Coordinates of C-alpha atoms in Angstrom, one line a residue:
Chain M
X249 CA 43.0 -29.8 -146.9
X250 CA 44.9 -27.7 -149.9
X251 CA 45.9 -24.5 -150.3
X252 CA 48.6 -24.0 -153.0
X253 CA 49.7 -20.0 -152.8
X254 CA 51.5 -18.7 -155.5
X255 CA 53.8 -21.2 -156.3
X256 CA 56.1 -21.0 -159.1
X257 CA 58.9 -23.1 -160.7
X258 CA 61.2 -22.7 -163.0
X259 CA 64.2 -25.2 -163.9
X260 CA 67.8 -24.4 -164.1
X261 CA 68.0 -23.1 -167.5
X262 CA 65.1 -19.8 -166.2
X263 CA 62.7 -22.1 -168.3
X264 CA 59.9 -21.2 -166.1
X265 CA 57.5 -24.3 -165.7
X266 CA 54.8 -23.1 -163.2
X267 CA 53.5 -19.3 -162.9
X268 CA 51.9 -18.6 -159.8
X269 CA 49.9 -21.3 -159.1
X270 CA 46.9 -20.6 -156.5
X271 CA 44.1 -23.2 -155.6
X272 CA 42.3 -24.4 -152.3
X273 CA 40.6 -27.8 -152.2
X274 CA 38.8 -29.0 -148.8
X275 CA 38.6 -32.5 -147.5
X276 CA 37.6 -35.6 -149.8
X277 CA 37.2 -33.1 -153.1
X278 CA 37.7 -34.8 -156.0
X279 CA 39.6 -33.2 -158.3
X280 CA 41.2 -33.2 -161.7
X281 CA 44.4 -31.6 -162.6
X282 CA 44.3 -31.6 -166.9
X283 CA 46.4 -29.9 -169.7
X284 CA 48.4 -30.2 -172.6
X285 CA 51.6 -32.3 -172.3
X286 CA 54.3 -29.9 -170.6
X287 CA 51.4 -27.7 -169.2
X288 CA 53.1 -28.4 -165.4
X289 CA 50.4 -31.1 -164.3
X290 CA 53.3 -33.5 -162.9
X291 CA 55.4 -30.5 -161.9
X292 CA 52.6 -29.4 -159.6
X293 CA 51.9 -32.7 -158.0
X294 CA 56.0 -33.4 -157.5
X295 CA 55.9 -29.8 -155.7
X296 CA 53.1 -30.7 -153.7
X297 CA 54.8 -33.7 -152.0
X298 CA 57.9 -32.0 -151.8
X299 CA 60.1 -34.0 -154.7
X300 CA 61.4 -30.2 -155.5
X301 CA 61.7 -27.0 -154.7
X302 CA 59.1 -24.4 -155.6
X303 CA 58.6 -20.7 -154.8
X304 CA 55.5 -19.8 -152.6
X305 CA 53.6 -21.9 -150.3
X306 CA 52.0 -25.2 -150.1
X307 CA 49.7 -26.3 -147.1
X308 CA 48.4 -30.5 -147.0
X309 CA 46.4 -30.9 -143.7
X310 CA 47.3 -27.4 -142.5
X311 CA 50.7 -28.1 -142.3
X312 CA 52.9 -26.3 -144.4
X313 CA 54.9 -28.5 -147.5
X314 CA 58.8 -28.1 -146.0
X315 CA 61.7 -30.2 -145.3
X316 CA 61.0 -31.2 -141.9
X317 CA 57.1 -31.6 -142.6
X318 CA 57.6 -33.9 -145.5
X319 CA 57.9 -37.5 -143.4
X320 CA 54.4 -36.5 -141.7
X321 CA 52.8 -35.3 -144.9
X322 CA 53.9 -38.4 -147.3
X323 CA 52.8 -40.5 -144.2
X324 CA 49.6 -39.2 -145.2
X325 CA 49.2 -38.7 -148.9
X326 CA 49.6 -41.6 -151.1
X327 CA 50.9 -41.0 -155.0
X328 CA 50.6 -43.1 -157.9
X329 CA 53.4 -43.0 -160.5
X330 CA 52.5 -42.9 -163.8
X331 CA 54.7 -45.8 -164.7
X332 CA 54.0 -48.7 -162.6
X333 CA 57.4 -49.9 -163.3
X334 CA 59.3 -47.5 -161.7
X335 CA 57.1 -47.3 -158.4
X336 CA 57.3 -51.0 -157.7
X337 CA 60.7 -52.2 -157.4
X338 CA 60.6 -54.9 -154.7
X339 CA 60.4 -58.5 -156.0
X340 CA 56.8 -58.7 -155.2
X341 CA 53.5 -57.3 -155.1
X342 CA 53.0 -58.2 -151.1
X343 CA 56.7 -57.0 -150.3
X344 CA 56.1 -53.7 -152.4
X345 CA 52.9 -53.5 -150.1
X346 CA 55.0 -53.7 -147.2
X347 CA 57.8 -51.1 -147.5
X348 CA 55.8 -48.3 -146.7
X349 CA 54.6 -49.5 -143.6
X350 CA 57.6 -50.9 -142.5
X351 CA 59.1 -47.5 -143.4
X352 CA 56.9 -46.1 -141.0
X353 CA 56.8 -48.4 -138.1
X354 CA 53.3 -49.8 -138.0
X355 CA 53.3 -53.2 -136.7
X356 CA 53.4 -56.3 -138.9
X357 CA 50.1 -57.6 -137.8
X358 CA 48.2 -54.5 -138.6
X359 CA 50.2 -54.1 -142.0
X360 CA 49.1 -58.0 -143.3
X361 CA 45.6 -56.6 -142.0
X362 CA 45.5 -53.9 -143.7
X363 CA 46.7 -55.4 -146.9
X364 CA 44.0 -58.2 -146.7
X365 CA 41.7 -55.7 -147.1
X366 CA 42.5 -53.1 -149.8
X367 CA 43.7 -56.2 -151.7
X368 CA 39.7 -57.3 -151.2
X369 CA 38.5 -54.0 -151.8
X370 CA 40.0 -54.0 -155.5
X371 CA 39.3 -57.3 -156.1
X372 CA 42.6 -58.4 -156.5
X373 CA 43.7 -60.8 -153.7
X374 CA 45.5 -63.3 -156.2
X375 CA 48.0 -60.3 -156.8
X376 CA 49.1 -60.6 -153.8
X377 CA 52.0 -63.1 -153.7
X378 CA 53.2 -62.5 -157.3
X379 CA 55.7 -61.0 -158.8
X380 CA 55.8 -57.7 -160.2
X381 CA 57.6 -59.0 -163.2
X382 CA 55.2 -61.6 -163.5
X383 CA 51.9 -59.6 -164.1
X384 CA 50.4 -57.7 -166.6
X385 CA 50.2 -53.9 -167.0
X386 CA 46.8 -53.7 -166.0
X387 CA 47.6 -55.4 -163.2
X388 CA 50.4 -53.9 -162.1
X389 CA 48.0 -50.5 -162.3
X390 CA 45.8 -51.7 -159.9
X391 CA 48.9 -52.9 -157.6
X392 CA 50.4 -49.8 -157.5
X393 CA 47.3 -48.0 -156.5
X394 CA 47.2 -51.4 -154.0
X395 CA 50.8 -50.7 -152.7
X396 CA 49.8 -46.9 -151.4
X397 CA 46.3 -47.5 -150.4
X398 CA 47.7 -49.9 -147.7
X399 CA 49.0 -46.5 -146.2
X400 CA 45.4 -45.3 -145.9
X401 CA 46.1 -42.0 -147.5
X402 CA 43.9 -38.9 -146.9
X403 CA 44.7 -37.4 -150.3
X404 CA 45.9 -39.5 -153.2
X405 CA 47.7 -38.4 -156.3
X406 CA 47.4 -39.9 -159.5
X407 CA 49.5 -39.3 -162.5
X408 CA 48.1 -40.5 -165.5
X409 CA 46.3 -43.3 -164.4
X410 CA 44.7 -45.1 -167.1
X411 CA 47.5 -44.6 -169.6
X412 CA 48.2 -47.5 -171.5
X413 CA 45.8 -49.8 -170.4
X414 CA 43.0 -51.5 -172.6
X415 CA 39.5 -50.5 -172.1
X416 CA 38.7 -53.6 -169.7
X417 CA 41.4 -52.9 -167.3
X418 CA 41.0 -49.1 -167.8
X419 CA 37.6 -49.9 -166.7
X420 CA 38.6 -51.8 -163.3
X421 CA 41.0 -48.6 -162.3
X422 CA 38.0 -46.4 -163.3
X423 CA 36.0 -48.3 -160.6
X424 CA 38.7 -48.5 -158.4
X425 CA 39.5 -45.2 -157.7
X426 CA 35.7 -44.3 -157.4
X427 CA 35.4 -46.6 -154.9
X428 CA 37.9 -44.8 -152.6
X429 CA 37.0 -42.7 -150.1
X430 CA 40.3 -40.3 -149.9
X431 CA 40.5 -36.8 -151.4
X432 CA 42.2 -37.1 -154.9
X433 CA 44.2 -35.2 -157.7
X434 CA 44.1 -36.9 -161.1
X435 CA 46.4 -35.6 -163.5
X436 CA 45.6 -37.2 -167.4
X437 CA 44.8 -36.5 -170.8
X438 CA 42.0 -39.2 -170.7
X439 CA 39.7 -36.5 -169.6
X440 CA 36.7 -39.0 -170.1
X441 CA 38.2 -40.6 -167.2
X442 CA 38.6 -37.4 -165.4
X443 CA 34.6 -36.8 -166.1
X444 CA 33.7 -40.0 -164.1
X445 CA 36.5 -39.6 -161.6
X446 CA 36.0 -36.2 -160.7
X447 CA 33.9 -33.4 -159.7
X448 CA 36.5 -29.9 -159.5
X449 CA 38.9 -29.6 -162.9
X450 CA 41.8 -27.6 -162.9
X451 CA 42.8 -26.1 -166.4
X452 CA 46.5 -25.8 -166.9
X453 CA 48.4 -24.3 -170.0
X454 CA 52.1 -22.7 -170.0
X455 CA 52.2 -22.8 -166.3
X456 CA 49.0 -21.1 -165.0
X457 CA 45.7 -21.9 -164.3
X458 CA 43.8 -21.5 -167.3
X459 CA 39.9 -22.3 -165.6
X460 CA 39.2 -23.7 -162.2
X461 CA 35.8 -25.0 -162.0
X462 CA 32.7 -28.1 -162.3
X463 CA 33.9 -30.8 -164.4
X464 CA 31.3 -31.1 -166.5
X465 CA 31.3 -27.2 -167.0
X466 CA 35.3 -27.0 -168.3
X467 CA 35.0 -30.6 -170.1
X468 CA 32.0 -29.5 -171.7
X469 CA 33.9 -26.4 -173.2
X470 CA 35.0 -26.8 -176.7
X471 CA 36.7 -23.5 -177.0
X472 CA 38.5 -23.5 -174.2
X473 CA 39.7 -27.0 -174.5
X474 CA 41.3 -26.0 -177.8
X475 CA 43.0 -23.1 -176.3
X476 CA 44.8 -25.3 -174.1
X477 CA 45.5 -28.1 -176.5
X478 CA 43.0 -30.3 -175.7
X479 CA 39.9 -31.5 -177.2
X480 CA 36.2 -32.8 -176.0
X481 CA 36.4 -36.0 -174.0
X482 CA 35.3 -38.7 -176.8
X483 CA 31.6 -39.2 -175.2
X484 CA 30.8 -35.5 -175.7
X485 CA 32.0 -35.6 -178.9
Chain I
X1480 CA 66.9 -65.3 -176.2
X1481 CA 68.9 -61.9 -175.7
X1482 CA 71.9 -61.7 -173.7
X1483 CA 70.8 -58.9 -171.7
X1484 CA 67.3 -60.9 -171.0
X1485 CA 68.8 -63.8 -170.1
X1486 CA 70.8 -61.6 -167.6
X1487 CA 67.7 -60.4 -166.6
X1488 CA 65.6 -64.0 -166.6
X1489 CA 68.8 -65.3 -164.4
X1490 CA 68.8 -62.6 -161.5
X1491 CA 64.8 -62.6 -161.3
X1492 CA 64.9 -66.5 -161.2
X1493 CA 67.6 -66.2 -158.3
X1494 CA 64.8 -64.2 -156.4
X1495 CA 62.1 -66.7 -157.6
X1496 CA 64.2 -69.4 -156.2
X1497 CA 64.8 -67.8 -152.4
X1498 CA 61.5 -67.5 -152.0
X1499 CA 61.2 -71.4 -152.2
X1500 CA 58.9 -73.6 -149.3
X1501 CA 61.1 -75.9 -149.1
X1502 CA 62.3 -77.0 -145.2
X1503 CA 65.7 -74.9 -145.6
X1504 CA 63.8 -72.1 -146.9
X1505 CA 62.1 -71.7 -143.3
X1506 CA 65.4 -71.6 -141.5
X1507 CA 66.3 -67.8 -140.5
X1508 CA 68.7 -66.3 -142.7
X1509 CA 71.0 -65.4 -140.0
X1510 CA 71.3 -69.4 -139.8
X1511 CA 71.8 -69.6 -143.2
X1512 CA 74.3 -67.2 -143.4
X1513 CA 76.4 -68.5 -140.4
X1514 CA 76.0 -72.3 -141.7
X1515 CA 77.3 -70.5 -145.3
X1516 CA 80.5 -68.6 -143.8
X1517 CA 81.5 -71.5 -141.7
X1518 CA 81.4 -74.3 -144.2
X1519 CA 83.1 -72.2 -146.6
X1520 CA 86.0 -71.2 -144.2
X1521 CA 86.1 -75.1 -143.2
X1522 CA 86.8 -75.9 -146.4
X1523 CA 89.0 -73.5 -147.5
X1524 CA 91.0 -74.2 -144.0
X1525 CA 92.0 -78.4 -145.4
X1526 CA 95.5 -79.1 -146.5
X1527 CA 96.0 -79.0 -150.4
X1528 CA 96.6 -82.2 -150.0
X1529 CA 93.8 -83.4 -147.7
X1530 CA 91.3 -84.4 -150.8
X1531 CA 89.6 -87.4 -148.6
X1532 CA 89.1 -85.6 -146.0
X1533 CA 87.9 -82.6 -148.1
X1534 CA 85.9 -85.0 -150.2
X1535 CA 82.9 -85.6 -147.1
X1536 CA 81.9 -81.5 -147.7
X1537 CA 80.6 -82.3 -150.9
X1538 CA 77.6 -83.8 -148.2
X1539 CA 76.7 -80.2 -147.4
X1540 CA 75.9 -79.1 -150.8
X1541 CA 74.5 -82.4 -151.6
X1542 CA 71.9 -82.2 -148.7
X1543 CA 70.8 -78.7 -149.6
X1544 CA 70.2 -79.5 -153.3
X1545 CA 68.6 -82.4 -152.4
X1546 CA 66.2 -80.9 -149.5
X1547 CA 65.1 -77.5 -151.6
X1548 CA 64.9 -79.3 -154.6
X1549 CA 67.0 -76.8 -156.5
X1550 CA 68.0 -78.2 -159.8
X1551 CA 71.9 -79.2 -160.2
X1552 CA 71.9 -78.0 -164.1
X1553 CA 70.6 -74.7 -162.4
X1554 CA 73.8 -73.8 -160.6
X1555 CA 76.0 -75.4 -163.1
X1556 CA 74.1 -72.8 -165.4
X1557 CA 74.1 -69.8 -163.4
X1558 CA 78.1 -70.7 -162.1
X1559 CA 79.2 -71.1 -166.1
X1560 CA 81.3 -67.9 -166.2
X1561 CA 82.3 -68.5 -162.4
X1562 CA 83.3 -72.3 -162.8
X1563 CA 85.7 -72.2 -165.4
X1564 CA 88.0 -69.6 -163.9
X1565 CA 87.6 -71.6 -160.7
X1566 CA 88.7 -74.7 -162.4
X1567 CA 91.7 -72.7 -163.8
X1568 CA 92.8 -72.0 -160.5
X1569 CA 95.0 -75.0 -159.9
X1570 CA 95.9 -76.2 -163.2
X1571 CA 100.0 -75.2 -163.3
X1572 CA 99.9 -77.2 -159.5
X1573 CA 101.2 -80.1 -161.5
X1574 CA 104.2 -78.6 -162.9
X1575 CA 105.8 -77.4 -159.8
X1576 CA 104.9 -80.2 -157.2
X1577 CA 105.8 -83.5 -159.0
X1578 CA 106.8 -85.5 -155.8
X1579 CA 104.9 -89.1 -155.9
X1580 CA 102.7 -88.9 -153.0
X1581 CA 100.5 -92.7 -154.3
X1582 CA 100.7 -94.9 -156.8
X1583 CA 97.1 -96.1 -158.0
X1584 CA 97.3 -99.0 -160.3
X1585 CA 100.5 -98.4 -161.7
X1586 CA 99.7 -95.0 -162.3
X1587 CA 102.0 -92.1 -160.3
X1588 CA 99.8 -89.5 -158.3
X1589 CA 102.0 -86.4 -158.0
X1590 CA 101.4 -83.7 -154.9
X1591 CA 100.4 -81.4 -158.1
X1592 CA 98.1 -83.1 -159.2
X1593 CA 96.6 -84.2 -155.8
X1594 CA 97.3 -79.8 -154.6
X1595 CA 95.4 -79.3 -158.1
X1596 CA 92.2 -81.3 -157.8
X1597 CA 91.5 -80.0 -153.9
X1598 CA 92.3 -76.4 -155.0
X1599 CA 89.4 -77.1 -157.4
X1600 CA 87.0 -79.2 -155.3
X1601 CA 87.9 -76.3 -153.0
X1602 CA 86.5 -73.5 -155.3
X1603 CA 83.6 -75.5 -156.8
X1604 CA 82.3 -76.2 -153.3
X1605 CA 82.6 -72.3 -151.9
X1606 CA 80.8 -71.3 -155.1
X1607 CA 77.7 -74.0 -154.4
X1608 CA 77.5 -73.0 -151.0
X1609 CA 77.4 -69.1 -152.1
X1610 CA 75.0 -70.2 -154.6
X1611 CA 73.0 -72.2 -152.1
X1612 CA 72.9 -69.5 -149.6
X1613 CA 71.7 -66.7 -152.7
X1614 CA 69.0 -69.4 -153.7
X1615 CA 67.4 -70.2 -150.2
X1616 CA 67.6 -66.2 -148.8
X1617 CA 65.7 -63.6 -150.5
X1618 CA 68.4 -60.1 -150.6
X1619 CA 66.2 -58.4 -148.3
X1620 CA 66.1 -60.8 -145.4
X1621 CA 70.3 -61.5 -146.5
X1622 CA 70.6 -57.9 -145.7
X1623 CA 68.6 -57.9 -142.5
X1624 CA 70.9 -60.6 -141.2
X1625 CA 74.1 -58.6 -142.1
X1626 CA 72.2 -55.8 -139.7
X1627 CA 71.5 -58.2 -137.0
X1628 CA 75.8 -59.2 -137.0
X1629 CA 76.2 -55.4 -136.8
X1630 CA 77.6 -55.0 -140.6
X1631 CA 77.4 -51.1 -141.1
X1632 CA 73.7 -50.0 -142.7
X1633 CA 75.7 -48.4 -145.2
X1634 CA 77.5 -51.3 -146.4
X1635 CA 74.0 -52.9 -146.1
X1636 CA 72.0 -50.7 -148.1
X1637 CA 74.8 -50.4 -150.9
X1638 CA 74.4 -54.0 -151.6
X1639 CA 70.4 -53.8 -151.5
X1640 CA 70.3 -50.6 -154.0
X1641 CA 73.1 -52.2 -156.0
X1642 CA 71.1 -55.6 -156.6
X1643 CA 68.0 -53.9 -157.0
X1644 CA 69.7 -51.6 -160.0
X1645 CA 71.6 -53.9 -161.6
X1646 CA 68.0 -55.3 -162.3
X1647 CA 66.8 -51.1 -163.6
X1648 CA 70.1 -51.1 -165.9
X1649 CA 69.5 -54.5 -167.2
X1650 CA 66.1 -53.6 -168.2
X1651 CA 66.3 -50.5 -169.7
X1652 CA 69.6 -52.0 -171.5
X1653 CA 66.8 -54.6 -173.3
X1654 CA 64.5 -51.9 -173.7
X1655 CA 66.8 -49.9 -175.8
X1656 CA 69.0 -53.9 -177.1
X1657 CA 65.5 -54.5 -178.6
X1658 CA 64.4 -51.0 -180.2
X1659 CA 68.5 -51.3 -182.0
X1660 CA 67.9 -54.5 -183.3
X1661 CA 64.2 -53.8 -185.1
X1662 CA 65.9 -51.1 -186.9
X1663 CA 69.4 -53.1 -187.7
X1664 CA 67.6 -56.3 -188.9
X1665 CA 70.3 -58.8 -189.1
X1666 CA 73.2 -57.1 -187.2
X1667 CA 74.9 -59.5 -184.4
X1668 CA 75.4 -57.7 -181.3
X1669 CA 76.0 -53.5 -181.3
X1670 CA 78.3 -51.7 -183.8
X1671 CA 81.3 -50.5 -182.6
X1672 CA 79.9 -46.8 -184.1
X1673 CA 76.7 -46.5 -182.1
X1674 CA 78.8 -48.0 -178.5
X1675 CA 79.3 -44.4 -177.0
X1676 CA 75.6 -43.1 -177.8
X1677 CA 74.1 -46.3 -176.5
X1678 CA 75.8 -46.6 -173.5
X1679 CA 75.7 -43.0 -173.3
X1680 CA 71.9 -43.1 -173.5
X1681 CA 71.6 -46.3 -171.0
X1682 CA 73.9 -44.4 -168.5
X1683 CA 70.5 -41.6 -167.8
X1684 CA 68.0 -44.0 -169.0
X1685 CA 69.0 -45.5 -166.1
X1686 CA 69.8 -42.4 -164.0
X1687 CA 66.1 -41.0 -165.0
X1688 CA 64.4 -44.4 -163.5
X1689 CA 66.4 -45.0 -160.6
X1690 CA 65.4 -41.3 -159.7
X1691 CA 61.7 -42.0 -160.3
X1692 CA 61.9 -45.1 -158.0
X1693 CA 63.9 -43.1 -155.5
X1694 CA 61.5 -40.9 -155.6
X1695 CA 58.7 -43.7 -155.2
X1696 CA 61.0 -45.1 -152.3
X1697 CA 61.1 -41.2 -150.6
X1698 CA 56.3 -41.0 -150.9
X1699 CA 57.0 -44.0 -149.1
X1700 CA 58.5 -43.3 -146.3
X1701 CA 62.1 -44.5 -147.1
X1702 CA 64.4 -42.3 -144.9
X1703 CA 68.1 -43.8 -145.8
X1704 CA 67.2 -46.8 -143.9
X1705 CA 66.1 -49.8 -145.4
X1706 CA 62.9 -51.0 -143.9
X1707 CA 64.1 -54.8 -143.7
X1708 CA 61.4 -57.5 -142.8
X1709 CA 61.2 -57.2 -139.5
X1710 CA 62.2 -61.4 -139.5
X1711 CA 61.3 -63.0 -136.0
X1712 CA 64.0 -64.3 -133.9
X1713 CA 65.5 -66.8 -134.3
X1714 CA 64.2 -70.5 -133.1
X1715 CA 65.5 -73.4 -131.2
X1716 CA 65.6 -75.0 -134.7
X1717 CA 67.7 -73.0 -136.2
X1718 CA 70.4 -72.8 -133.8
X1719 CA 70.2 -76.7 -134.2
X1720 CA 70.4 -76.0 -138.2
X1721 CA 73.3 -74.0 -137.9
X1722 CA 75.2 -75.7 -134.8
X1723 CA 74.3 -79.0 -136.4
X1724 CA 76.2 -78.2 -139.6
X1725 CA 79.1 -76.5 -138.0
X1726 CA 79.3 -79.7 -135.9
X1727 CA 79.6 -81.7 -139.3
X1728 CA 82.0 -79.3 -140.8
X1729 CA 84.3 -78.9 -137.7
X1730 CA 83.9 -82.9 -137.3
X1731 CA 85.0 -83.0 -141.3
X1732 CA 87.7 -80.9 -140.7
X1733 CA 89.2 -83.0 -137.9
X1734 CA 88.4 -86.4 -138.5
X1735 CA 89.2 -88.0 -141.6
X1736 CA 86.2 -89.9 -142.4
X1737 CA 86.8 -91.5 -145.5
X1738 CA 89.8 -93.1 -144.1
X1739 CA 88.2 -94.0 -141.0
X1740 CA 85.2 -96.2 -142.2
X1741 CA 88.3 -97.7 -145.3
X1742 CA 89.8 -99.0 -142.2
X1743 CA 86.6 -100.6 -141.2
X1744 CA 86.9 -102.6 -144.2
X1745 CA 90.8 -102.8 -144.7
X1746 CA 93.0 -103.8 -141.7

């Protein structure tokens, strides 16, 4: 479902940000994309939905990552922002549900269908008529993941999912996302998280892939871990 | 409360309030809109010296608090910057037209002052019914309107994105107010020394998030085209909404009301 192919980017200044990245990743793998801050985790994911350009070659669904691919491919990958704020910016959480649909012509019925349930499915159906400046962060977390599940994504990318959220609600987007069915790539430092979210961890540090491998094989590795400026996830500590 | 989160408070209550149940809520905005343009052309369109007949539009207005429940003291509060300037308008009338058009109890009524009162009534009744129309229509279905009268999507869309960032400046403008102020305990309003780096540093605050929401809008599908609400058509009820009012307003405009039911009294 992903094969990345020596991709590299670098920004303006030669600053080179990604170092030929190669991965593949079948259908419904779970996987978690970790590494220091400024490793190239969001860089990555933003050249995998096309948000800029990148050397190399990126396939989603066997079709290949380019201008006039992107429409189908976004149709069909979904992509959580880290900060909730800036992915929701209609008035409410309902009409935030409703732009991507809209955007892509499905019909109103199916759309308040389809919002029904994944509202149901996370458990939080008295989101749905509120306003986004109205709720809490932890609410607004699970709205957002809300807002592009409604799209029924085959792959969904997360960037930094549980940051800033207190243990409770860090728990409900925990349970969330395992309860999804789609192919994901979690990018975060909480790499507890990543232990219980994911089965396939990809290493970054300066740009390349550092280890690719079982999550509890790379979490598990002290020494590697503080290569890359990490550390042990807490419960292993 | 901040200035800035007041501005904030006051554009999210404006949404808050267009997405009202109240009857006038459920008209289409295309009614709304129409109803809106009309009235204020009507009443633009009376003599300056016409203030009876002019006086019977306040019913519009009057109606439309009434039905959605909309607090007076709330568009009195929101118009405060608006009204004065409005009341302003006419106020040099007196001065230049001082022929004695009535004579009330002794007192002389000049054209000027008659020209200045229904140059304000004027003003303070195109800003309600603005107000009214910005209170009972959410932007989005306000925009989808302006599509259906074939305004030009870019027109369209530039309003949309332009409401929806005033409301990204605003908050990363209180974001950065309120991280100033806990480190200049005491300090009214911004120092004239730190203007250019703060307004320097809002200017790709705000550059930085409106990207990331682009960019949001783009995973989503957006394409250059808003996706408006796809509103139903419009009902028999609302073409009786609007041509109901636009009767009133026309009939306003042409029959002087007051005066008619004063000679029902008066012969």
């Amino acid at each position: 479902m992903i094969e990345v192919k020596n991709v590299s980017y670098s920004y303006d200044s030669g600053n080179e940000v990604l170092h030929d990245i190669s991965f593949t990743a079948g259908k419904g793998e779970r996987i978690g994309l970790i590494g220091a801050n400024g490793a190239g985790k969001s860089t990555l994911m933003k050249a995998m939905l096309g948000l800029i350009p990148f050397s190399g070659a990126i396939r989603l669904f066997g079709t290949e990552v380019r201008k006039d691919t992107l429409s189908e491919i976004r149709s069909r990958t979904g992509y959580v922002l880290q900060n909730s704020d800036h992915q929701m910016f209609m008035p409410k959480v309902y009409d935030d549900m409703m732009f991507a649909p809209r955007n892509y012509g499905l019909s109103e019925e199916e759309t308040e269908q389809r919002i029904d349930r994944v509202l149901k499915q996370l458990n939080i159906e008295d989101l749905k008529y509120r306003y986004n400046h109205k709720i809490s962060g932890g609410e607004k977390k699970m709205a957002s993941i809300a807002v592009i599940l409604v799209m029924e994504p085959e792959l969904i990318i997360m960037d930094e999912p549980t940051a800033s959220l207190d243990p409770r609600n860090r728990r409900k987007v925990i349970n969330a996302v395992n309860s999804l069915d789609a192919g994901r790539i979690i990018t975060s430092h909480d790499l507890d998280m990543i232990r219980e979210t994911c089965d396939r961890v990809i290493l970054l540090n300066e740009g390349r892939i550092e280890a690719d491998g079982k999550a509890p094989e790379i979490l598990s590795d002290k020494e590697l871990l503080e290569r890359c400026g990490l550390e042990l996830p807490l419960s292993m500590q | 409360m901040d200035r800035i989160d007041r501005a904030v408070n006051d554009l999210r209550e404006m949404d808050e309030l267009a997405s009202g149940d109240s009857p006038v809520h459920h008209f289409s905005a295309l009614a709304k809109l129409t109803v809106t343009v009309v009235y204020i052309l009507t009443a633009v369109s009376f003599s300056p010296y016409d203030a009876s007949g002019l006086l019977m539009m306040v019913f519009y207005p009057l109606m439309i608090f009434q039905i959605t429940g909309i607090p007076f003291r709330t568009y009195l509060y929101k118009m405060r910057f608006v009204l004065p300037l409005v009341l302003f308008v006419g106020l040099f009338n007196p001065l230049f037209d001082r022929r004695v058009m009535l004579v009330l109890g002794g007192l002389k009524i000049t054209g000027g002052m008659i020209s200045m009162f229904t140059l304000m009534i004027k003003g303070m009744f195109c800003l309600s019914a603005s107000f009214l129309l910005a209170a009972t229509v959410r932007i989005d279905d306000l925009c989808a309107a302006l599509r259906k009268i074939h305004m030009p999507d870019m027109i369209v869309t530039l309003l949309l994105l332009t409401y929806r960032y005033v409301s990204v400046l605003l908050d990363e403008a209180s974001i950065m107010n309120e991280a100033y102020h806990l480190r200049a305990p005491g300090q009214k309003g911004i120092h004239v020394s730190a203007w250019g780096s703060f307004f320097g540093q809002l200017l790709l605050r705000s550059f930085d998030r409106a990207q990331e929401l682009y960019e949001s809008m783009r995973l989503r599908g957006y394409r250059g085209e808003f996706p408006y609400a796809r509103a139903e058509k419009e009902k028999g009820r609302d073409f009786l909404y609007a041509a109901g009012w636009i009767l009133f307003f026309v009939l306003c405009r042409y029959v002087n009301i007051p005066v008619l039911l004063g000679r029902l009294f008066v012969r």
